[in-house]
Amino acid sequence: MAAKYSLAAAKATLADLDAANNDDPESEKTAALAAKCDIYAKIIAAQVETQKLRNHTAENWEKRAATARSIEAIQEQIGQARSGKVNDLEAEKAKMKDQEARLQAEMQQNQEKFQAEAAAKEAALKAANEREANLQKQQADLQKQQADLQKQLEAEKKALAEERAKAEARQAEAMNKLNELQSKLIQVTKDARGIILSMSDILFDVNKASLKADLKTSLAKVAGILSVYQQFNVSIEGNTDNTGSEEHNMKLSQQRADNVMKFLVDQGIDASRLTAKGLGMSMPIADNKTKEGRQKNRRVDLVIQDKALQQNAEPAAAPAEPAAAPAAAPEAK
C-alpha cells in the first residue's frame, strides 16, 4: 500500500514538475519539484530494494525451516544410529547452525541499513514539502502585491488623466486670454510644445537688444496672465535671420531673450519658471532669401507650457551656449 501511495504521489509531483517547467524552468518552484521527484525516485528504489530484501528474507526463513527439518532428521538419525556416523551428523548440525547465525546477522544488518536510508529519505521529503509550502506562500504574497500595485497604478493613471484634463482646460482658457493680446506685435499660435507667442523684430531697434515701449506694454500683459496661471512655465527663444556672422547672431538673440526674461522677472514672475536661450539663425520660420522672410525670422518667441503637461513631455533640447562677444555686425537681425 505504501509503495502504491509513493508511486502515485511521484506521478502527481512529476506532472506538477512538467507544468512548472513549461511555465518557468528557472523558478524556485520548478527546482523544488525537481528535488521532490528525485526524492520520490530514491524512495521507490529503496522500496524495491526492501521488497528484494523481504524476498531474500523469506528465502532465508525457508532455508532456516529446511535447516530445522534437516536438524530434526539428523537428530532422529542420531537417535537411531548406533555407529560412528553420530560424530559426522553432529558436525553437520554445527555447520548448519553456524550458517543460520550468519544469515541472521546479514538480515539484521540489511534491516538496519534500510531503516537508516528510509529515515534519511523521509527527512529529505519533509524538507522538500516545507520548501514547496514556503514557495507557495511567497507566490501568494507576490500575487497579492502585484494586485495591490495594479490597483495603485490604475488609481495613479486615473489621477494623472484627471490632472491632465484640468491642465488642458487651463491651457485652453489661457489660450483664449492670450488670443486677446494678438496684434501685429504679438502672434499667438499653438503646437506640440505649447502656446507660442511670436514677437517681431519691429519691437527692437536695428542690431539692438533693448526692449521698446510697445514690447514692454505687451509683455506686461503677458506677465499679468502668467501671474494668474502659476502652473505655466515659459521658454523665451531669441531668433535672427541668416545675415551677419553666426557668432554675432547667437549673441544678439541671447541678449534679446535675456532682456525679455529680466523684464518678466521685474514684473513679479518667478525666475524658476523662465528660461532664456538664443537660437541665432538656427530656427527660421520663413525664407531668408526675401526681405519679408528675414523680418519674420528676426523674432522673440515665448513658449508657454503647463507644468502638468510638461512633466509627461519629452525633455526639450538644452539651451544653446551664448557665444563670446564679437565686434558689432553692420546688418540688422
Short mmCIF file of C-alpha atoms in Angstrom, two decimals:
data_model
loop_
_atom_site.label_atom_id
_atom_site.label_comp_id
_atom_site.label_asym_id
_atom_site.label_seq_id
_atom_site.Cartn_x
_atom_site.Cartn_y
_atom_site.Cartn_z
CA MET A 1 0.00 0.00 0.00
CA ALA A 2 2.84 2.42 0.88
CA ALA A 3 4.58 1.62 -2.41
CA LYS A 4 1.40 2.36 -4.35
CA TYR A 5 0.99 5.64 -2.42
CA SER A 6 4.61 6.69 -3.14
CA LEU A 7 4.25 5.80 -6.83
CA ALA A 8 1.00 7.78 -7.14
CA ALA A 9 2.50 10.77 -5.31
CA ALA A 10 5.61 10.60 -7.52
CA LYS A 11 3.46 10.62 -10.66
CA ALA A 12 1.48 13.63 -9.40
CA THR A 13 4.68 15.50 -8.50
CA LEU A 14 6.16 14.68 -11.91
CA ALA A 15 3.04 16.14 -13.57
CA ASP A 16 3.40 19.31 -11.45
CA LEU A 17 7.08 19.49 -12.45
CA ASP A 18 6.18 19.26 -16.16
CA ALA A 19 3.64 22.08 -15.76
CA ALA A 20 6.06 24.28 -13.77
CA ASN A 21 8.87 23.59 -16.24
CA ASN A 22 6.62 24.75 -19.09
CA ASP A 23 5.72 27.95 -17.17
CA ASP A 24 9.17 28.89 -15.89
CA PRO A 25 12.02 26.31 -15.92
CA GLU A 26 14.26 28.62 -13.86
CA SER A 27 11.81 29.28 -10.98
CA GLU A 28 12.37 28.14 -7.40
CA LYS A 29 9.15 26.13 -7.57
CA THR A 30 10.48 24.14 -10.55
CA ALA A 31 13.71 23.43 -8.67
CA ALA A 32 11.79 22.34 -5.56
CA LEU A 33 9.53 19.99 -7.56
CA ALA A 34 12.58 18.51 -9.32
CA ALA A 35 14.19 17.83 -5.96
CA LYS A 36 10.96 16.27 -4.72
CA CYS A 37 10.78 13.98 -7.77
CA ASP A 38 14.35 12.90 -7.11
CA ILE A 39 13.44 12.05 -3.52
CA TYR A 40 10.43 10.03 -4.64
CA ALA A 41 12.64 8.15 -7.10
CA LYS A 42 15.04 7.27 -4.30
CA ILE A 43 12.15 6.20 -2.01
CA ILE A 44 10.69 3.95 -4.71
CA ALA A 45 14.15 2.48 -5.36
CA ALA A 46 14.51 1.84 -1.63
CA GLN A 47 11.08 0.17 -1.59
CA VAL A 48 12.19 -2.08 -4.44
CA GLU A 49 15.34 -2.97 -2.50
CA THR A 50 13.20 -3.58 0.59
CA GLN A 51 10.97 -5.93 -1.35
CA LYS A 52 14.02 -7.76 -2.62
CA LEU A 53 15.27 -7.97 0.97
CA ARG A 54 11.91 -9.31 2.11
CA ASN A 55 12.00 -11.91 -0.64
CA HIS A 56 15.54 -12.78 0.36
CA THR A 57 14.43 -12.94 3.99
CA ALA A 58 11.60 -15.27 3.05
CA GLU A 59 14.06 -17.47 1.24
CA ASN A 60 16.30 -17.40 4.30
CA TRP A 61 13.39 -18.35 6.51
CA GLU A 62 12.61 -21.18 4.14
CA LYS A 63 16.23 -22.22 4.30
CA ARG A 64 16.05 -21.95 8.06
CA ALA A 65 12.95 -24.12 8.13
CA ALA A 66 14.63 -26.59 5.84
CA THR A 67 17.65 -26.48 8.11
CA ALA A 68 15.43 -27.11 11.10
CA ARG A 69 13.87 -30.01 9.32
CA SER A 70 17.30 -31.30 8.47
CA ILE A 71 18.35 -30.93 12.10
CA GLU A 72 15.31 -32.83 13.20
CA ALA A 73 16.10 -35.51 10.66
CA ILE A 74 19.68 -35.62 11.87
CA GLN A 75 18.55 -35.79 15.47
CA GLU A 76 16.29 -38.63 14.54
CA GLN A 77 19.15 -40.31 12.77
CA ILE A 78 21.35 -39.77 15.83
CA GLY A 79 18.72 -41.33 18.00
CA GLN A 80 18.50 -44.28 15.68
CA ALA A 81 22.15 -44.56 14.81
CA ARG A 82 24.36 -46.99 16.58
CA SER A 83 27.50 -46.41 14.60
CA GLY A 84 30.34 -43.94 14.14
CA LYS A 85 28.13 -41.72 11.92
CA VAL A 86 26.98 -39.82 15.04
CA ASN A 87 30.06 -37.58 15.00
CA ASP A 88 29.54 -36.70 11.33
CA LEU A 89 25.93 -35.77 11.99
CA GLU A 90 26.90 -33.55 14.93
CA ALA A 91 29.45 -31.75 12.76
CA GLU A 92 26.83 -31.18 10.06
CA LYS A 93 24.45 -29.87 12.67
CA ALA A 94 27.04 -27.38 13.96
CA LYS A 95 27.77 -26.26 10.41
CA MET A 96 24.10 -25.61 9.77
CA LYS A 97 23.75 -23.65 13.00
CA ASP A 98 26.73 -21.52 12.03
CA GLN A 99 25.15 -20.87 8.63
CA GLU A 100 21.90 -19.89 10.33
CA ALA A 101 23.75 -17.44 12.60
CA ARG A 102 25.43 -15.81 9.60
CA LEU A 103 22.09 -15.47 7.82
CA GLN A 104 20.55 -13.87 10.91
CA ALA A 105 23.41 -11.36 11.18
CA GLU A 106 23.08 -10.50 7.48
CA MET A 107 19.33 -9.98 7.86
CA GLN A 108 19.86 -7.70 10.87
CA GLN A 109 22.49 -5.64 9.04
CA ASN A 110 20.26 -5.22 5.97
CA GLN A 111 17.31 -4.23 8.15
CA GLU A 112 19.30 -1.54 9.97
CA LYS A 113 20.66 -0.18 6.67
CA PHE A 114 17.17 0.03 5.21
CA GLN A 115 15.78 1.80 8.26
CA ALA A 116 18.60 4.39 8.18
CA GLU A 117 18.09 5.07 4.47
CA ALA A 118 14.32 5.31 4.89
CA ALA A 119 14.70 7.80 7.76
CA ALA A 120 17.08 9.98 5.71
CA LYS A 121 14.76 9.96 2.72
CA GLU A 122 11.77 10.75 4.91
CA ALA A 123 13.61 13.77 6.34
CA ALA A 124 14.55 14.94 2.84
CA LEU A 125 10.95 14.58 1.68
CA LYS A 126 9.74 16.58 4.66
CA ALA A 127 12.25 19.36 3.88
CA ALA A 128 11.13 19.39 0.24
CA ASN A 129 7.49 19.68 1.30
CA GLU A 130 8.36 22.58 3.58
CA ARG A 131 10.22 24.36 0.77
CA GLU A 132 7.29 23.84 -1.55
CA ALA A 133 4.90 25.26 1.05
CA ASN A 134 7.15 28.30 1.52
CA LEU A 135 7.30 28.85 -2.22
CA GLN A 136 3.53 28.64 -2.49
CA LYS A 137 3.18 31.20 0.30
CA GLN A 138 5.71 33.50 -1.38
CA GLN A 139 3.86 33.14 -4.66
CA ALA A 140 0.58 34.07 -2.97
CA ASP A 141 2.23 37.09 -1.34
CA LEU A 142 3.68 38.21 -4.67
CA GLN A 143 0.32 37.83 -6.38
CA LYS A 144 -1.28 39.99 -3.68
CA GLN A 145 1.46 42.61 -4.02
CA GLN A 146 1.00 42.59 -7.78
CA ALA A 147 -2.74 43.08 -7.39
CA ASP A 148 -2.19 45.95 -4.95
CA LEU A 149 0.33 47.57 -7.29
CA GLN A 150 -2.07 47.19 -10.19
CA LYS A 151 -4.80 48.95 -8.21
CA GLN A 152 -2.37 51.70 -7.25
CA LEU A 153 -1.28 52.07 -10.87
CA GLU A 154 -4.86 52.33 -12.07
CA ALA A 155 -5.58 54.97 -9.43
CA GLU A 156 -2.47 56.93 -10.42
CA LYS A 157 -3.40 56.68 -14.10
CA LYS A 158 -6.87 57.97 -13.32
CA ALA A 159 -5.49 60.83 -11.22
CA LEU A 160 -2.97 61.67 -13.94
CA ALA A 161 -5.68 61.69 -16.60
CA GLU A 162 -7.82 63.98 -14.46
CA GLU A 163 -4.87 66.31 -13.81
CA ARG A 164 -4.01 66.34 -17.50
CA ALA A 165 -7.60 67.17 -18.40
CA LYS A 166 -7.57 70.04 -15.91
CA ALA A 167 -4.23 71.25 -17.25
CA GLU A 168 -5.51 71.17 -20.82
CA ALA A 169 -8.60 73.08 -19.75
CA ARG A 170 -6.44 75.69 -18.01
CA GLN A 171 -4.24 75.92 -21.08
CA ALA A 172 -7.27 76.42 -23.32
CA GLU A 173 -8.57 79.15 -21.02
CA ALA A 174 -5.18 80.85 -21.01
CA MET A 175 -5.03 80.49 -24.79
CA ASN A 176 -8.27 82.44 -25.03
CA LYS A 177 -6.87 85.20 -22.86
CA LEU A 178 -3.60 85.28 -24.80
CA ASN A 179 -5.52 85.48 -28.05
CA GLU A 180 -6.88 88.76 -26.78
CA LEU A 181 -3.28 90.08 -26.92
CA GLN A 182 -2.85 89.11 -30.56
CA SER A 183 -1.84 92.05 -32.73
CA LYS A 184 0.74 92.98 -35.31
CA LEU A 185 3.27 92.94 -32.45
CA ILE A 186 2.35 89.53 -31.00
CA GLN A 187 1.17 86.48 -32.95
CA VAL A 188 -0.40 83.65 -30.88
CA THR A 189 -0.22 80.05 -32.12
CA LYS A 190 -0.20 76.58 -30.57
CA ASP A 191 1.81 73.46 -31.39
CA ALA A 192 3.08 70.33 -29.66
CA ARG A 193 5.39 72.40 -27.44
CA GLY A 194 2.57 74.57 -26.06
CA ILE A 195 1.31 78.11 -26.70
CA ILE A 196 3.69 80.17 -28.85
CA LEU A 197 3.80 83.99 -28.64
CA SER A 198 5.89 85.34 -31.55
CA MET A 199 7.16 88.94 -31.28
CA SER A 200 8.53 90.52 -34.45
CA ASP A 201 11.78 92.45 -34.96
CA ILE A 202 9.97 95.84 -35.10
CA LEU A 203 9.90 95.66 -31.28
CA PHE A 204 13.71 96.07 -31.26
CA ASP A 205 15.95 98.71 -32.80
CA VAL A 206 18.27 97.51 -35.54
CA ASN A 207 21.12 95.43 -34.11
CA LYS A 208 19.94 96.18 -30.56
CA ALA A 209 18.58 94.04 -27.72
CA SER A 210 16.88 96.69 -25.57
CA LEU A 211 13.07 96.47 -25.28
CA LYS A 212 10.88 99.13 -26.89
CA ALA A 213 7.89 100.61 -25.10
CA ASP A 214 5.34 98.71 -27.21
CA LEU A 215 7.05 95.43 -26.40
CA LYS A 216 7.12 96.25 -22.69
CA THR A 217 3.39 97.00 -22.77
CA SER A 218 2.63 93.65 -24.41
CA LEU A 219 5.00 91.80 -22.10
CA ALA A 220 3.36 93.41 -19.06
CA LYS A 221 0.02 91.96 -20.19
CA VAL A 222 1.63 88.54 -20.66
CA ALA A 223 3.14 88.82 -17.17
CA GLY A 224 -0.31 89.56 -15.77
CA ILE A 225 -1.65 86.35 -17.28
CA LEU A 226 1.35 84.34 -16.05
CA SER A 227 0.88 85.66 -12.52
CA VAL A 228 -2.67 84.25 -12.52
CA TYR A 229 -1.76 80.91 -14.12
CA GLN A 230 1.05 79.78 -11.82
CA GLN A 231 1.19 76.35 -13.46
CA PHE A 232 2.75 77.78 -16.63
CA ASN A 233 6.47 77.69 -17.44
CA VAL A 234 7.90 79.90 -20.19
CA SER A 235 10.83 79.28 -22.52
CA ILE A 236 12.00 82.55 -24.13
CA GLU A 237 13.66 81.96 -27.50
CA GLY A 238 15.59 84.63 -29.40
CA ASN A 239 15.91 84.17 -33.18
CA THR A 240 17.59 86.02 -36.08
CA ASP A 241 17.81 85.83 -39.87
CA ASN A 242 20.90 84.50 -41.64
CA THR A 243 22.60 87.83 -42.37
CA GLY A 244 25.80 88.54 -40.49
CA SER A 245 28.02 86.08 -38.68
CA GLU A 246 26.64 83.10 -36.81
CA GLU A 247 28.55 84.16 -33.69
CA HIS A 248 27.05 87.65 -33.68
CA ASN A 249 23.54 86.36 -34.36
CA MET A 250 23.82 83.91 -31.48
CA LYS A 251 24.92 86.64 -29.08
CA LEU A 252 22.23 89.10 -30.19
CA SER A 253 19.44 86.52 -29.97
CA GLN A 254 20.59 85.52 -26.46
CA GLN A 255 20.69 89.15 -25.31
CA ARG A 256 17.14 89.78 -26.53
CA ALA A 257 15.88 86.61 -24.81
CA ASP A 258 17.71 87.58 -21.59
CA ASN A 259 16.20 91.08 -21.63
CA VAL A 260 12.68 89.70 -22.08
CA MET A 261 13.26 87.29 -19.18
CA LYS A 262 14.60 90.11 -16.96
CA PHE A 263 11.54 92.23 -17.73
CA LEU A 264 9.17 89.38 -16.78
CA VAL A 265 11.09 88.80 -13.54
CA ASP A 266 10.81 92.53 -12.78
CA GLN A 267 7.06 92.14 -13.29
CA GLY A 268 6.99 89.57 -10.45
CA ILE A 269 7.29 86.30 -12.39
CA ASP A 270 9.40 83.69 -10.54
CA ALA A 271 12.67 83.20 -12.43
CA SER A 272 12.44 79.43 -11.82
CA ARG A 273 9.51 79.38 -14.25
CA LEU A 274 11.53 81.06 -17.01
CA THR A 275 14.37 80.01 -19.31
CA ALA A 276 16.06 82.18 -21.95
CA LYS A 277 18.04 80.86 -24.87
CA GLY A 278 19.40 82.41 -28.05
CA LEU A 279 18.92 80.26 -31.12
CA GLY A 280 20.56 82.62 -33.59
CA MET A 281 19.69 81.75 -37.18
CA SER A 282 19.07 78.02 -36.48
CA MET A 283 15.23 78.09 -36.31
CA PRO A 284 13.88 80.07 -39.30
CA ILE A 285 10.13 80.13 -39.94
CA ALA A 286 10.37 81.83 -43.35
CA ASP A 287 12.67 82.04 -46.37
CA ASN A 288 15.75 84.15 -45.61
CA LYS A 289 16.13 84.97 -49.32
CA THR A 290 13.38 87.62 -49.12
CA LYS A 291 13.15 90.78 -47.05
CA GLU A 292 9.77 89.71 -45.65
CA GLY A 293 11.11 86.27 -44.75
CA ARG A 294 14.13 87.70 -42.94
CA GLN A 295 11.86 90.06 -41.00
CA LYS A 296 9.71 87.10 -39.85
CA ASN A 297 12.80 85.21 -38.75
CA ARG A 298 14.02 88.17 -36.61
CA ARG A 299 11.78 87.46 -33.63
CA VAL A 300 11.45 86.50 -29.97
CA ASP A 301 9.16 83.54 -29.17
CA LEU A 302 7.60 82.83 -25.78
CA VAL A 303 6.80 79.11 -25.49
CA ILE A 304 4.24 78.70 -22.69
CA GLN A 305 3.66 75.21 -21.32
CA ASP A 306 1.62 73.81 -18.44
CA LYS A 307 3.81 72.11 -15.80
CA ALA A 308 1.43 69.14 -15.54
CA LEU A 309 1.70 68.55 -19.29
CA GLN A 310 5.41 69.33 -19.30
CA GLN A 311 6.13 66.52 -16.82
CA ASN A 312 4.86 63.98 -19.36
CA ALA A 313 6.54 65.55 -22.40
CA GLU A 314 9.98 64.67 -23.72
CA PRO A 315 12.70 66.95 -22.36
CA ALA A 316 13.44 69.93 -24.58
CA ALA A 317 16.83 70.46 -26.15
CA ALA A 318 19.41 72.14 -23.90
CA PRO A 319 19.69 75.92 -24.39
CA ALA A 320 22.42 76.98 -26.77
CA GLU A 321 25.51 78.39 -25.11
CA PRO A 322 25.89 82.13 -25.86
CA ALA A 323 28.98 82.94 -27.89
CA ALA A 324 31.72 85.26 -26.77
CA ALA A 325 31.10 88.93 -27.55
CA PRO A 326 32.22 89.81 -31.12
CA ALA A 327 32.60 93.14 -32.82
CA ALA A 328 29.20 94.63 -33.77
CA ALA A 329 27.96 93.48 -37.19
CA PRO A 330 26.61 96.07 -39.63
CA GLU A 331 23.44 94.18 -40.60
CA ALA A 332 20.12 94.26 -38.66
CA LYS A 333 19.00 91.00 -37.12
#
